[in-house]
């Protein structure tokens, strides 16, 4: 996550260039995959510990299911194509993804109490 400010500053300075947008997308993808791996590891540990309710809560989250699906790969490909056509589209599509994930997040997604 420490690269997000660097990528955002570079995009902010050169918003019409594809290079900074691609770097921002790569940082966004790396962050998404790191989040997925952490969620996956926690969910598997919960499953091994016998806490199936918490396991199902994590694996049922929209963002977890989205990153696991082909829609995530498709969104990355569409964003890459969009960046080459019109570089600022990368930020717009990233913003749309964040808004959708924010709306689809359950109110109790940060609570794994039994």
mmCIF file of C-alpha atoms in Angstrom:
data_model
loop_
_atom_site.group_PDB
_atom_site.id
_atom_site.type_symbol
_atom_site.label_atom_id
_atom_site.label_comp_id
_atom_site.label_asym_id
_atom_site.label_seq_id
_atom_site.Cartn_x
_atom_site.Cartn_y
_atom_site.Cartn_z
ATOM 1 C CA UNK A 1 0.000 0.000 0.000
ATOM 2 C CA UNK A 2 2.961 2.315 0.426
ATOM 3 C CA UNK A 3 3.231 2.573 -3.374
ATOM 4 C CA UNK A 4 -0.303 3.963 -3.734
ATOM 5 C CA UNK A 5 0.723 7.577 -2.943
ATOM 6 C CA UNK A 6 3.671 7.319 -5.357
ATOM 7 C CA UNK A 7 1.466 5.950 -8.129
ATOM 8 C CA UNK A 8 -1.287 8.487 -7.428
ATOM 9 C CA UNK A 9 1.174 11.394 -7.472
ATOM 10 C CA UNK A 10 2.686 10.189 -10.749
ATOM 11 C CA UNK A 11 -0.755 9.815 -12.326
ATOM 12 C CA UNK A 12 -1.773 13.220 -10.996
ATOM 13 C CA UNK A 13 1.220 14.850 -12.632
ATOM 14 C CA UNK A 14 0.995 12.975 -15.953
ATOM 15 C CA UNK A 15 -2.681 12.057 -16.214
ATOM 16 C CA UNK A 16 -2.693 11.864 -20.019
ATOM 17 C CA UNK A 17 0.225 9.407 -20.207
ATOM 18 C CA UNK A 18 -0.384 5.637 -20.170
ATOM 19 C CA UNK A 19 2.808 4.745 -18.219
ATOM 20 C CA UNK A 20 1.726 6.216 -14.865
ATOM 21 C CA UNK A 21 -1.778 4.783 -15.289
ATOM 22 C CA UNK A 22 -0.401 1.301 -15.933
ATOM 23 C CA UNK A 23 1.843 1.593 -12.872
ATOM 24 C CA UNK A 24 -1.171 2.663 -10.801
ATOM 25 C CA UNK A 25 -3.126 -0.320 -12.143
ATOM 26 C CA UNK A 26 -0.272 -2.688 -11.277
ATOM 27 C CA UNK A 27 -0.158 -1.308 -7.725
ATOM 28 C CA UNK A 28 -3.937 -1.688 -7.494
ATOM 29 C CA UNK A 29 -3.730 -5.291 -8.736
ATOM 30 C CA UNK A 30 -0.895 -6.114 -6.320
ATOM 31 C CA UNK A 31 -2.891 -4.656 -3.432
ATOM 32 C CA UNK A 32 -6.002 -6.600 -4.480
ATOM 33 C CA UNK A 33 -4.111 -9.879 -4.729
ATOM 34 C CA UNK A 34 -2.402 -9.297 -1.365
ATOM 35 C CA UNK A 35 -5.809 -8.629 0.201
ATOM 36 C CA UNK A 36 -7.197 -11.779 -1.391
ATOM 37 C CA UNK A 37 -4.283 -13.921 -0.208
ATOM 38 C CA UNK A 38 -4.606 -12.590 3.347
ATOM 39 C CA UNK A 39 -8.357 -13.250 3.342
ATOM 40 C CA UNK A 40 -7.760 -16.712 1.884
ATOM 41 C CA UNK A 41 -5.173 -17.566 4.550
ATOM 42 C CA UNK A 42 -7.406 -16.328 7.375
ATOM 43 C CA UNK A 43 -10.433 -18.170 5.996
ATOM 44 C CA UNK A 44 -8.508 -21.435 5.656
ATOM 45 C CA UNK A 45 -7.179 -21.146 9.206
ATOM 46 C CA UNK A 46 -10.696 -20.516 10.490
ATOM 47 C CA UNK A 47 -11.905 -23.572 8.582
ATOM 48 C CA UNK A 48 -9.145 -25.710 10.098
ATOM 49 C CA UNK A 49 -10.073 -24.394 13.556
ATOM 50 C CA UNK A 50 -13.673 -25.449 12.953
ATOM 51 C CA UNK A 51 -15.148 -21.945 12.786
ATOM 52 C CA UNK A 52 -17.207 -22.531 9.658
ATOM 53 C CA UNK A 53 -19.444 -19.517 10.244
ATOM 54 C CA UNK A 54 -16.491 -17.088 10.116
ATOM 55 C CA UNK A 55 -15.001 -19.029 7.180
ATOM 56 C CA UNK A 56 -18.239 -18.679 5.222
ATOM 57 C CA UNK A 57 -18.477 -15.013 6.142
ATOM 58 C CA UNK A 58 -15.044 -14.285 4.670
ATOM 59 C CA UNK A 59 -15.444 -16.422 1.572
ATOM 60 C CA UNK A 60 -18.908 -14.983 0.995
ATOM 61 C CA UNK A 61 -17.714 -11.367 0.901
ATOM 62 C CA UNK A 62 -18.274 -9.665 -2.445
ATOM 63 C CA UNK A 63 -14.668 -8.505 -2.836
ATOM 64 C CA UNK A 64 -13.349 -12.022 -2.077
ATOM 65 C CA UNK A 65 -15.662 -13.574 -4.646
ATOM 66 C CA UNK A 66 -14.940 -10.790 -7.177
ATOM 67 C CA UNK A 67 -11.155 -11.177 -7.035
ATOM 68 C CA UNK A 68 -11.562 -14.957 -7.367
ATOM 69 C CA UNK A 69 -13.788 -14.662 -10.416
ATOM 70 C CA UNK A 70 -13.002 -14.141 -14.059
ATOM 71 C CA UNK A 71 -14.668 -10.699 -13.731
ATOM 72 C CA UNK A 72 -11.566 -9.411 -11.948
ATOM 73 C CA UNK A 73 -9.302 -10.530 -14.801
ATOM 74 C CA UNK A 74 -11.760 -9.134 -17.331
ATOM 75 C CA UNK A 75 -11.883 -5.786 -15.513
ATOM 76 C CA UNK A 76 -8.073 -5.602 -15.552
ATOM 77 C CA UNK A 77 -7.961 -6.339 -19.287
ATOM 78 C CA UNK A 78 -10.688 -3.784 -20.050
ATOM 79 C CA UNK A 79 -8.866 -1.211 -17.929
ATOM 80 C CA UNK A 80 -5.559 -1.874 -19.728
ATOM 81 C CA UNK A 81 -7.225 -1.457 -23.109
ATOM 82 C CA UNK A 82 -8.977 1.674 -21.871
ATOM 83 C CA UNK A 83 -5.682 3.135 -20.630
ATOM 84 C CA UNK A 84 -4.137 2.781 -24.076
ATOM 85 C CA UNK A 85 -7.153 4.459 -25.690
ATOM 86 C CA UNK A 86 -7.635 7.234 -23.108
ATOM 87 C CA UNK A 87 -5.296 7.075 -20.065
ATOM 88 C CA UNK A 88 -7.588 8.809 -17.492
ATOM 89 C CA UNK A 89 -10.084 5.958 -17.946
ATOM 90 C CA UNK A 90 -7.862 3.897 -15.618
ATOM 91 C CA UNK A 91 -8.677 6.155 -12.689
ATOM 92 C CA UNK A 92 -12.355 6.272 -13.613
ATOM 93 C CA UNK A 93 -12.670 2.486 -13.803
ATOM 94 C CA UNK A 94 -10.689 2.074 -10.576
ATOM 95 C CA UNK A 95 -13.026 4.517 -8.859
ATOM 96 C CA UNK A 96 -16.084 2.661 -10.155
ATOM 97 C CA UNK A 97 -14.678 -0.626 -8.841
ATOM 98 C CA UNK A 98 -14.022 0.892 -5.416
ATOM 99 C CA UNK A 99 -17.529 2.371 -5.242
ATOM 100 C CA UNK A 100 -19.174 -0.928 -6.235
ATOM 101 C CA UNK A 101 -17.094 -2.832 -3.679
ATOM 102 C CA UNK A 102 -17.966 -0.260 -1.030
ATOM 103 C CA UNK A 103 -21.668 -0.546 -1.758
ATOM 104 C CA UNK A 104 -21.585 -4.350 -1.831
ATOM 105 C CA UNK A 105 -19.646 -4.656 1.458
ATOM 106 C CA UNK A 106 -21.755 -5.951 4.319
ATOM 107 C CA UNK A 107 -22.158 -3.655 7.319
ATOM 108 C CA UNK A 108 -20.729 -6.351 9.599
ATOM 109 C CA UNK A 109 -17.865 -7.413 7.327
ATOM 110 C CA UNK A 110 -15.282 -6.349 9.906
ATOM 111 C CA UNK A 111 -16.898 -8.405 12.667
ATOM 112 C CA UNK A 112 -16.152 -12.117 12.851
ATOM 113 C CA UNK A 113 -17.664 -12.698 16.271
ATOM 114 C CA UNK A 114 -19.484 -15.981 16.732
#
